[in-house]
Tab-separated table of C-alpha atoms in Angstrom:
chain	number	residue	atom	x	y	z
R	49	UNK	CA	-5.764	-92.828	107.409
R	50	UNK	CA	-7.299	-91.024	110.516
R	51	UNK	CA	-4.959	-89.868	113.054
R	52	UNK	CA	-7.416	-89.609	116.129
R	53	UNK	CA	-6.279	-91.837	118.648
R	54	UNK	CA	-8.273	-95.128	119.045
R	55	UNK	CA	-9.712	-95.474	122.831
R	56	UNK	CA	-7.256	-98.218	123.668
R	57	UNK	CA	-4.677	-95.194	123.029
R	58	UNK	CA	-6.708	-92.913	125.250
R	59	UNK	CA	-7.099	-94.975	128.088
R	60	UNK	CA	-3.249	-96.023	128.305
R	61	UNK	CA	-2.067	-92.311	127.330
R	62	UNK	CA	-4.377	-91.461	130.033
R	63	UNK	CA	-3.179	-93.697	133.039
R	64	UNK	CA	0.162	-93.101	131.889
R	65	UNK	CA	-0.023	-89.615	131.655
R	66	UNK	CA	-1.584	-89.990	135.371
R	67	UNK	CA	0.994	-92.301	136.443
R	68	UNK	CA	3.710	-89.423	135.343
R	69	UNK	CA	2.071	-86.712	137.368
R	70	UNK	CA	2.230	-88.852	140.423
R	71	UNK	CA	5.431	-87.994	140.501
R	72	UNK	CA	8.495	-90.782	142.160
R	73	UNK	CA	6.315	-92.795	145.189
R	74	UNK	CA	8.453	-94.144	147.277
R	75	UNK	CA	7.824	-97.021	149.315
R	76	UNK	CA	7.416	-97.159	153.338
R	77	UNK	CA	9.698	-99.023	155.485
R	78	UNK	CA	8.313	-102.321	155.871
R	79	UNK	CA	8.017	-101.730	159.708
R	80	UNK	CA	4.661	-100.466	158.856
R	81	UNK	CA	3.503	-103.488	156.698
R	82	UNK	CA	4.749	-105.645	160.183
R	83	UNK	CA	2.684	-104.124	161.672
R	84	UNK	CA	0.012	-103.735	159.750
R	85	UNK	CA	-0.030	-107.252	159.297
R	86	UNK	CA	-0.287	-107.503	163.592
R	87	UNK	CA	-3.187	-105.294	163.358
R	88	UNK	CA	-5.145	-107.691	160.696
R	89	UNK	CA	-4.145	-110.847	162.685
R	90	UNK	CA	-5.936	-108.952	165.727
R	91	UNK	CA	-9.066	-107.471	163.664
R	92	UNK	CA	-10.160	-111.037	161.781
R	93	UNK	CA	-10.875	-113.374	164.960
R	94	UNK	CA	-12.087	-112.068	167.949
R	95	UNK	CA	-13.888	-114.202	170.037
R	96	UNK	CA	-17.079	-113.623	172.707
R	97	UNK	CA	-17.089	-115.569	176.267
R	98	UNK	CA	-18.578	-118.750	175.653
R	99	UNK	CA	-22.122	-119.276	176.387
R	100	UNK	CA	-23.730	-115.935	177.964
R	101	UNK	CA	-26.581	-115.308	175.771
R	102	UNK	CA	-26.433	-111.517	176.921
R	103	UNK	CA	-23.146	-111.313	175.247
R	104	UNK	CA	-23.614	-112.963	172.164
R	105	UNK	CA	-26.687	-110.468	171.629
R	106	UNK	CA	-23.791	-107.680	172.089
R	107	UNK	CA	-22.001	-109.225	170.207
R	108	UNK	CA	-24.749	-109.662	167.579
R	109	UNK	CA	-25.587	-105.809	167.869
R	110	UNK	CA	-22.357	-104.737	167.152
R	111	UNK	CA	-20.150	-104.671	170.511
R	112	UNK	CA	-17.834	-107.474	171.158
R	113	UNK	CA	-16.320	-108.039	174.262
R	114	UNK	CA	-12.573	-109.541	174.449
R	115	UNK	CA	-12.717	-110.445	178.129
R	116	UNK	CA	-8.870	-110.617	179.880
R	117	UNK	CA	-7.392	-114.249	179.226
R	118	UNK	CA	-9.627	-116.675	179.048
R	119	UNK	CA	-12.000	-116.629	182.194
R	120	UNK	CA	-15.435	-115.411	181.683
R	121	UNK	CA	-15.883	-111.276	182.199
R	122	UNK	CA	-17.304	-110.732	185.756
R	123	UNK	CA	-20.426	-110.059	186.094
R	124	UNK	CA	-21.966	-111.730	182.977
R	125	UNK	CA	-25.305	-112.395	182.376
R	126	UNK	CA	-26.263	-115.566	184.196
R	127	UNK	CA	-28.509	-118.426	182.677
R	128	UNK	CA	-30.914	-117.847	185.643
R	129	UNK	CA	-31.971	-114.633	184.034
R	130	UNK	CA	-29.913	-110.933	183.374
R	131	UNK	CA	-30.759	-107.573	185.225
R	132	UNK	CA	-32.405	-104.493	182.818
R	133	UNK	CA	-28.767	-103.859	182.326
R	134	UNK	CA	-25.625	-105.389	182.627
R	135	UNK	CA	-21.940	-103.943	183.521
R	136	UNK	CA	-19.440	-106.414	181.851
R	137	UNK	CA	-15.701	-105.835	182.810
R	138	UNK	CA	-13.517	-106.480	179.345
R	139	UNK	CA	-10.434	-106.317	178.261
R	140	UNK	CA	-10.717	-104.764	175.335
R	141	UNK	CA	-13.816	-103.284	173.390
R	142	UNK	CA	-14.192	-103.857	169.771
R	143	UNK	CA	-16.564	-103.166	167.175
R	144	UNK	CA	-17.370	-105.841	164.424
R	145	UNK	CA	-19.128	-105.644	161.414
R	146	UNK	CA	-20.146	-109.628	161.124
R	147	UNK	CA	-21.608	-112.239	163.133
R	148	UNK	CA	-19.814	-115.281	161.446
R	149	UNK	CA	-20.943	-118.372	163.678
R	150	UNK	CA	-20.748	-120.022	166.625
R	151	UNK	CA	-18.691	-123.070	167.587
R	152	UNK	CA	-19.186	-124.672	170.934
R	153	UNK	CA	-19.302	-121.897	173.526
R	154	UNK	CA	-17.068	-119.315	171.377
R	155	UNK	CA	-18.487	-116.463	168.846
R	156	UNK	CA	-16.684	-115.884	165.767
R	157	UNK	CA	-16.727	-112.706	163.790
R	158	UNK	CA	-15.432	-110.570	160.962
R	159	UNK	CA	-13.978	-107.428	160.420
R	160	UNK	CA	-13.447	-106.471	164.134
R	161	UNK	CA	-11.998	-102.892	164.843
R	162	UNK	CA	-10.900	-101.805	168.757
R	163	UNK	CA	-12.908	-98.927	169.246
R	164	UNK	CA	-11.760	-98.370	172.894
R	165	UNK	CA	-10.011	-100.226	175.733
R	166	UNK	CA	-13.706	-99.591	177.673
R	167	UNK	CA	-13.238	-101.709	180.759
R	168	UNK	CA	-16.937	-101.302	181.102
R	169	UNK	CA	-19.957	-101.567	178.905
R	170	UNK	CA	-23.447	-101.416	179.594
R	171	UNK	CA	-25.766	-103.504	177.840
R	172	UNK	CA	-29.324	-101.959	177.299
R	173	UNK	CA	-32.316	-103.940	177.795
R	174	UNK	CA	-32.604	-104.305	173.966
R	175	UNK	CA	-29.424	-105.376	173.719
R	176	UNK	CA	-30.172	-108.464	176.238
R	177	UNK	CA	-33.136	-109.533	174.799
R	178	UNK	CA	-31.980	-109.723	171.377
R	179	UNK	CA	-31.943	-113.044	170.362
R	180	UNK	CA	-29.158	-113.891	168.274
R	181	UNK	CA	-30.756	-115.596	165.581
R	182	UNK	CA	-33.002	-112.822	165.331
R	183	UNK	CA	-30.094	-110.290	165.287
R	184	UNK	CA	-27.590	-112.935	162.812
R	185	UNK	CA	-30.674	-112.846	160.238
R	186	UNK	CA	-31.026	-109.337	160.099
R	187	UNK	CA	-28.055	-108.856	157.824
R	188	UNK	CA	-27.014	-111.014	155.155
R	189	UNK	CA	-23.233	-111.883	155.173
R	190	UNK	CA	-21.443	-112.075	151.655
R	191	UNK	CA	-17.774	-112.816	150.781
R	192	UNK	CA	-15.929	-111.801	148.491
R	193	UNK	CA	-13.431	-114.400	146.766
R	194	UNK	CA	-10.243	-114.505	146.312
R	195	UNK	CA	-7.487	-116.473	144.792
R	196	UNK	CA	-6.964	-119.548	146.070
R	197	UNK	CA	-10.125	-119.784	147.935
R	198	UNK	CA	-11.872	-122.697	147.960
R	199	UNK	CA	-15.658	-123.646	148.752
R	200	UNK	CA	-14.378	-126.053	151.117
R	201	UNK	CA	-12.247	-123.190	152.745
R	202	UNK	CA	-15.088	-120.338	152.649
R	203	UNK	CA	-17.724	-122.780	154.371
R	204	UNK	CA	-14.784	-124.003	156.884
R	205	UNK	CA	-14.343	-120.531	157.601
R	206	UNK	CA	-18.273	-119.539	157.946
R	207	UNK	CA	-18.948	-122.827	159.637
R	208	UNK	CA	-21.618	-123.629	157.141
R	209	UNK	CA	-22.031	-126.863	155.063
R	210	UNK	CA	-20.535	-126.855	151.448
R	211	UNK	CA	-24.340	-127.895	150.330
R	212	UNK	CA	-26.086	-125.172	152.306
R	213	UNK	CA	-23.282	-122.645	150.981
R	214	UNK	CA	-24.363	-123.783	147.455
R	215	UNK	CA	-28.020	-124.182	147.516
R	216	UNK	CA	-28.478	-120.755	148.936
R	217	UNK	CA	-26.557	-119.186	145.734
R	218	UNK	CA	-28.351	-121.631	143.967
R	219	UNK	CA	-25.423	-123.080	142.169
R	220	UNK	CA	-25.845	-125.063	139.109
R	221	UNK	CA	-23.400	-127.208	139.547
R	222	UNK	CA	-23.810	-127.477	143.784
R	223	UNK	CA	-20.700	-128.144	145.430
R	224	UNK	CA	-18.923	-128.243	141.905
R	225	UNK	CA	-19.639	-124.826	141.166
R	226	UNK	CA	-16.433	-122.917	139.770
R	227	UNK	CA	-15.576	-119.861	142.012
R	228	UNK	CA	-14.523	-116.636	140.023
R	229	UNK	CA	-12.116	-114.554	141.724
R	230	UNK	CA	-13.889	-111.410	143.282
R	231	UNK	CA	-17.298	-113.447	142.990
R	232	UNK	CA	-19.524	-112.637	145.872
R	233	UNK	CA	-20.421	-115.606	147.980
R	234	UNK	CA	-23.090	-115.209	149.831
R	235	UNK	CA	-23.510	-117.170	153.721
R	236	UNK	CA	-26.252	-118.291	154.411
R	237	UNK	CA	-27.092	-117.348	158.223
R	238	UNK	CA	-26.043	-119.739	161.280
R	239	UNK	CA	-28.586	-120.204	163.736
R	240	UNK	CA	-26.910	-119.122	166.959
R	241	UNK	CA	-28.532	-121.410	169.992
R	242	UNK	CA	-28.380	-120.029	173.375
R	243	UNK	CA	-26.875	-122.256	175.709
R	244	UNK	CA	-29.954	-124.018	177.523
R	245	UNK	CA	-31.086	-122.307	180.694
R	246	UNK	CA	-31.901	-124.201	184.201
R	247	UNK	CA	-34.446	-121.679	185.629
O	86	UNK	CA	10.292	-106.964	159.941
O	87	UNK	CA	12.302	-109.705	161.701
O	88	UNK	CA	10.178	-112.498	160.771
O	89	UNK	CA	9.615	-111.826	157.317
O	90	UNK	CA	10.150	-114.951	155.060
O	91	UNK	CA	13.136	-115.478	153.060
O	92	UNK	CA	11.523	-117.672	150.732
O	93	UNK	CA	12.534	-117.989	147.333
O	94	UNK	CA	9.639	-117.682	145.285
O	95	UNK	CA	9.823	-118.206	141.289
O	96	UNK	CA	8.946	-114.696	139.513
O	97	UNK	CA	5.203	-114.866	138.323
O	98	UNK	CA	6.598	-115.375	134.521
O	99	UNK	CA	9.794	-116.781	135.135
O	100	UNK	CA	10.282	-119.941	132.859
O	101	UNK	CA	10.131	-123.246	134.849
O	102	UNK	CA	14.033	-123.756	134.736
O	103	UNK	CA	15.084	-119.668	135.274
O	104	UNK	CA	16.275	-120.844	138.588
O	105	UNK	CA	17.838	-117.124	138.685
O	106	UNK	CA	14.447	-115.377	139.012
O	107	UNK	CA	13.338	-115.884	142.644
O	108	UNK	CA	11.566	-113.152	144.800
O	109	UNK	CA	12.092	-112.704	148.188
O	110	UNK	CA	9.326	-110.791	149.929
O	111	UNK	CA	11.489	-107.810	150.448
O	112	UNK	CA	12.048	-107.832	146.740
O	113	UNK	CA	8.422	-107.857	145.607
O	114	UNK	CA	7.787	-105.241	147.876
O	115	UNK	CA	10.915	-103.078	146.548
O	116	UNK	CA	9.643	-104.178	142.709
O	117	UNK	CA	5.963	-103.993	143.329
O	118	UNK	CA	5.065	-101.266	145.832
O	119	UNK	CA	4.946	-98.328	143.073
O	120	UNK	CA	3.022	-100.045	140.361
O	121	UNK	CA	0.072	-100.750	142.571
O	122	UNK	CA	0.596	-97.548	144.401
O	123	UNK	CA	-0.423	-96.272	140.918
O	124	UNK	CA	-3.099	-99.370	139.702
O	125	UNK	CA	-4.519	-98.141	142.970
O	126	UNK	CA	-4.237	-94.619	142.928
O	127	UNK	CA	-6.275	-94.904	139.413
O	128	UNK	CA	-9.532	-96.418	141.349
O	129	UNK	CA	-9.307	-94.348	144.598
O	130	UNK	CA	-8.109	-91.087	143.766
O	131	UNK	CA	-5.886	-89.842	146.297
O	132	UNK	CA	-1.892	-91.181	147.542
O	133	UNK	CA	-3.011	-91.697	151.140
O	134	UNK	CA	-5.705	-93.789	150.123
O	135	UNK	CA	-3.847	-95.480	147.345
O	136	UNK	CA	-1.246	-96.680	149.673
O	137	UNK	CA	-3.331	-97.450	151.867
O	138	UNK	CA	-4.832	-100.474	149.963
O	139	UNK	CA	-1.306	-101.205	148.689
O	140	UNK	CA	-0.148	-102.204	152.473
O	141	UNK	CA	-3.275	-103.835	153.334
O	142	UNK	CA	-2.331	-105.457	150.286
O	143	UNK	CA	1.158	-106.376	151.014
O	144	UNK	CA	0.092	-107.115	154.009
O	145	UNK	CA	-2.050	-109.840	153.020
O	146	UNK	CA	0.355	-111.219	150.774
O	147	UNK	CA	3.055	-111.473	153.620
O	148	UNK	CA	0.609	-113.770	155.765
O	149	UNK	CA	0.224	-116.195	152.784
O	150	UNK	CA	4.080	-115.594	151.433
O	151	UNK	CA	5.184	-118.932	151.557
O	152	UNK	CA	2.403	-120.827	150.407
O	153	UNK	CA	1.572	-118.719	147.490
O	154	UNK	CA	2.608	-119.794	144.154
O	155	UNK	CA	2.197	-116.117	142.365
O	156	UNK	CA	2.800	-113.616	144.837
O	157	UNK	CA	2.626	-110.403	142.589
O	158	UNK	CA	-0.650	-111.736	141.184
O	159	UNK	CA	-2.277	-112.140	144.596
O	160	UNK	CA	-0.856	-109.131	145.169
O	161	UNK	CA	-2.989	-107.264	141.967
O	162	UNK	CA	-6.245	-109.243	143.333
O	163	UNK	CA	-5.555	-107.957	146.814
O	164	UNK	CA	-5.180	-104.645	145.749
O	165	UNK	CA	-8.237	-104.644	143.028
O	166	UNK	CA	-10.252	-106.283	146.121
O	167	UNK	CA	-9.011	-103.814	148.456
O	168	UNK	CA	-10.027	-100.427	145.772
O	169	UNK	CA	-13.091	-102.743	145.071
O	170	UNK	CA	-14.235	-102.006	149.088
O	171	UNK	CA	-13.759	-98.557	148.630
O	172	UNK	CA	-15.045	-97.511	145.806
O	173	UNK	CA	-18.131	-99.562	147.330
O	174	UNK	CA	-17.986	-97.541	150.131
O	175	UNK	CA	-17.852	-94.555	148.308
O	176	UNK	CA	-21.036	-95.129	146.047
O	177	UNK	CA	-22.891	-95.639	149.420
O	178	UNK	CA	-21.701	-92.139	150.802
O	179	UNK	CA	-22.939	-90.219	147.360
O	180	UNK	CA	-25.902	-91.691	147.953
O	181	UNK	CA	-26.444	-88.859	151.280
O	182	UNK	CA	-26.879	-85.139	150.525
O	183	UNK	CA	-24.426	-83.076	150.187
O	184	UNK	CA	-21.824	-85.650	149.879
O	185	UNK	CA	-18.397	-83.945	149.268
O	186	UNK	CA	-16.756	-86.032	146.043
O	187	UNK	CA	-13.061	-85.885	146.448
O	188	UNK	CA	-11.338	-85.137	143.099
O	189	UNK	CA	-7.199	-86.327	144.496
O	190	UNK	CA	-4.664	-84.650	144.004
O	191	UNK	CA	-4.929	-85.016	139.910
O	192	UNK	CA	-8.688	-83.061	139.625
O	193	UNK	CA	-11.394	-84.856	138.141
O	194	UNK	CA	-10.451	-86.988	134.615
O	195	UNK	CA	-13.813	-87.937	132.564
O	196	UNK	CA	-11.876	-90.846	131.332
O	197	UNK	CA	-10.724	-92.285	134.889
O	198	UNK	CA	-14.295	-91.655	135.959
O	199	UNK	CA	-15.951	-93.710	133.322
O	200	UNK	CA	-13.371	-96.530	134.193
O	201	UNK	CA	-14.158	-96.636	138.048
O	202	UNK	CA	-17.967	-96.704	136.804
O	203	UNK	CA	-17.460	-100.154	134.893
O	204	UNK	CA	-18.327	-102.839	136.538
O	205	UNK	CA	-15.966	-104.524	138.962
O	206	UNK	CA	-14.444	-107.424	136.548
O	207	UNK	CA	-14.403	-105.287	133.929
O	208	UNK	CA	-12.818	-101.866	135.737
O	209	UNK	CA	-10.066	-104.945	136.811
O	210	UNK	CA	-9.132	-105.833	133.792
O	211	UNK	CA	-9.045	-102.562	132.223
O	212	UNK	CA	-6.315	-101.276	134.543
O	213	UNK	CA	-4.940	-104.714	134.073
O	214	UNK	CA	-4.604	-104.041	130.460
O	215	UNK	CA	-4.031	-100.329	129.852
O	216	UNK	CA	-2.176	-99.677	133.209
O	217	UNK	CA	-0.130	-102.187	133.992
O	218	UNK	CA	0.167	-103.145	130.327
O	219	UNK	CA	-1.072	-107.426	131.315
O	220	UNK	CA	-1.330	-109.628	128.280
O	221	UNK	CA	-4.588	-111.502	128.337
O	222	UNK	CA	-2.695	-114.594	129.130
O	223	UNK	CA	-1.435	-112.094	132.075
O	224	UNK	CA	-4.436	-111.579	133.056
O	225	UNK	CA	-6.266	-114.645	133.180
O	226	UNK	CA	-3.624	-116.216	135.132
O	227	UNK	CA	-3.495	-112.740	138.112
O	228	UNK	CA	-7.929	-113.024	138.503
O	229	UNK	CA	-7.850	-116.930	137.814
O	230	UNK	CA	-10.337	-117.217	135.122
O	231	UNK	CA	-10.294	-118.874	130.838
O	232	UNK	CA	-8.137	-116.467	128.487
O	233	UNK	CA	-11.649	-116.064	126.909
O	234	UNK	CA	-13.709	-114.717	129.537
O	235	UNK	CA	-10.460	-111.754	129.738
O	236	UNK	CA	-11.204	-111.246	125.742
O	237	UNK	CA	-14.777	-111.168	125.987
O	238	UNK	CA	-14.840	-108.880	129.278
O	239	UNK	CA	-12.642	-106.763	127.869
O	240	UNK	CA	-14.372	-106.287	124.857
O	241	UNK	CA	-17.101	-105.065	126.131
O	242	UNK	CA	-15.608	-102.951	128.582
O	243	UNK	CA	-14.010	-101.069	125.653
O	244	UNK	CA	-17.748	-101.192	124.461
O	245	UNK	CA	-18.973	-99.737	127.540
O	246	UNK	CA	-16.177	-96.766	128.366
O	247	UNK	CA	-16.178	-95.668	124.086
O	248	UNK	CA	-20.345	-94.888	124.789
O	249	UNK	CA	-19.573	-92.939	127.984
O	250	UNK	CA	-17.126	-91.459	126.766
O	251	UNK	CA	-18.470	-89.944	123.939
O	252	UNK	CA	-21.474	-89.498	125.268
């Protein structure tokens, strides 16, 4: 009978050999994971002024503006047509990685990191005349599931239909489709509209 | 961690009437923290990193606590998600020049390597299986998918890593 080690025997002598040289780890207080937990509650919604088109184009392009409170950041773009460039006073600057959707006046994104506490940004021409549609299509979202999720809950989340979420992965079984943990979902893009303009 | 819930939650394998076996978040984070410190450590090479994940992990767990009905196997999907993004990230950097490939604190292990090669499901369930020793039943029930797909994955992940690794 051979005596070389199967691979199953490799790969747990392996990781456990690994696990030994590790060495004790020792958990951190859970202070951190409190506030870790703060600082995820902060990154996963933050939301745009409602209704500047300037703004949402930041927003689109990568800047998001988290004006103080509620009231609209002085100085916003205004329908009747923005300046070359535009000084926006914010409360906080932040840098987010996905344009989820729009709901009524307010911008939704994902994976939002404070870069600064800019008071100030200046929004190039570029960035103003970026349509967001334009700048939503340019890259494609894509989730990643997890346990629990639901199609229901993803397309809540996205603020897409179930039926647009599952013709655009082109699901076999549509809305019935069974979601595999760590399946990537793609979302299709939301069509942004400007609020409508009086000049 | 004032508001952290004190919600008795049944141990992922307790049997139904174990009525002994409930975890409290502070307890799966006392039971749990060094096993996936480890899981994780296997994907993304270095502590700092490892643990890391492991919070952002725990972290995601807390926020769900009470409505979850396995915590320590949403806890193993956060953290495979979580070593997932990285290792992503990762194969984008190689992808520049003179990309620096950091080796951890244990040097480079051909074995490990081939592992975090496999494809996601399948690197999953490998250090499912072989690191935290999961049954298949285990495992189905932490990545919520049939007892057969584990099997079959598995299978030909072993497939996969015996070619590279003899290679």
């Amino acid at each position: 009978m051979s005596d070389r080690p199967t691979l199953p025997e490799i790969l747990e002598g392996t990781l456990a050999h690994r696990a030994e040289s590790l060495g004790e780890v020792v958990p951190i207080g859970l202070d951190a994971v409190a506030r870790r937990v703060e600082h995820r509650r902060a990154r996963r919604r933050a939301v745009a002024v409602g209704g500047s088109v300037a703004l949402v184009a930041a927003c689109a392009a990568g800047l998001l503006l988290i004006p103080r409170g509620d009231e609209p950041a002085p100085g916003a773009a205004s329908p009747s047509g923005p300046p070359a460039t535009e000084v926006v006073d914010a409360g906080g600057l932040w840098k987010c990685e996905g344009l989820v959707g729009t709901d009524g006046g307010s911008t939704y994104f994902e994976d939002c990191e404070q870069v600064g506490d800019g008071t100030q940004i200046t929004l190039t021409p570029d960035q103003l005349t970026a349509t967001p549609t334009t700048a939503a299509a340019s890259a494609e979202q894509t989730y990643i599931v997890e346990a629990g999720d639901s199609i229901f809950e993803i397309a809540e989340r996205y603020g897409v239909e179930m039926d647009a979420l599952a013709n655009y992965n082109r699901w076999d079984n549509g809305i019935d489709h069974v979601l595999d943990v760590g399946e990537v979902v793609r979302i299709p893009p939301v069509v942004a509209t400007p609020p409508t303009t009086s000049g | 961690m004032g508001a952290a819930p004190h919600i008795a939650h049944r141990s992922a394998w307790a049997a139904p009437d174990d009525t002994d076996l409930t975890v409290t978040f502070e307890e799966l984070y006392a039971e749990q923290y060094a096993p996936m410190v480890r899981l994780a450590h296997t994907l993304v090479d270095t502590v700092p990193r490892a643990e890391e994940v492991v919070q952002d992990a725990f972290a995601a767990v807390y926020e769900r606590f009470d409505r979850l009905e396995q915590p320590a196997a949403y806890l193993r999907v956060c953290v495979l998600n979580n070593c997932r993004r990285v290792l992503r990230r990762r194969m984008l950097r190689r992808r520049q020049p003179a990309a620096v490939i950091d080796d951890g604190e244990l040097g480079f292990n051909h074995v490990v390597d081939a592992i975090r090669r496999l494809p996601a499901r399948q690197r999953s369930m490998v250090v499912l299986r072989y690191d935290l020793q999961l049954t298949d039943a285990e495992i189905a029930e932490t990545l919520g998918v049939p007892i057969g797909t584990v099997k079959s994955t598995l299978h030909r992940a072993i497939a996969a890593l015996r070619e590279e690794i003899h290679r």
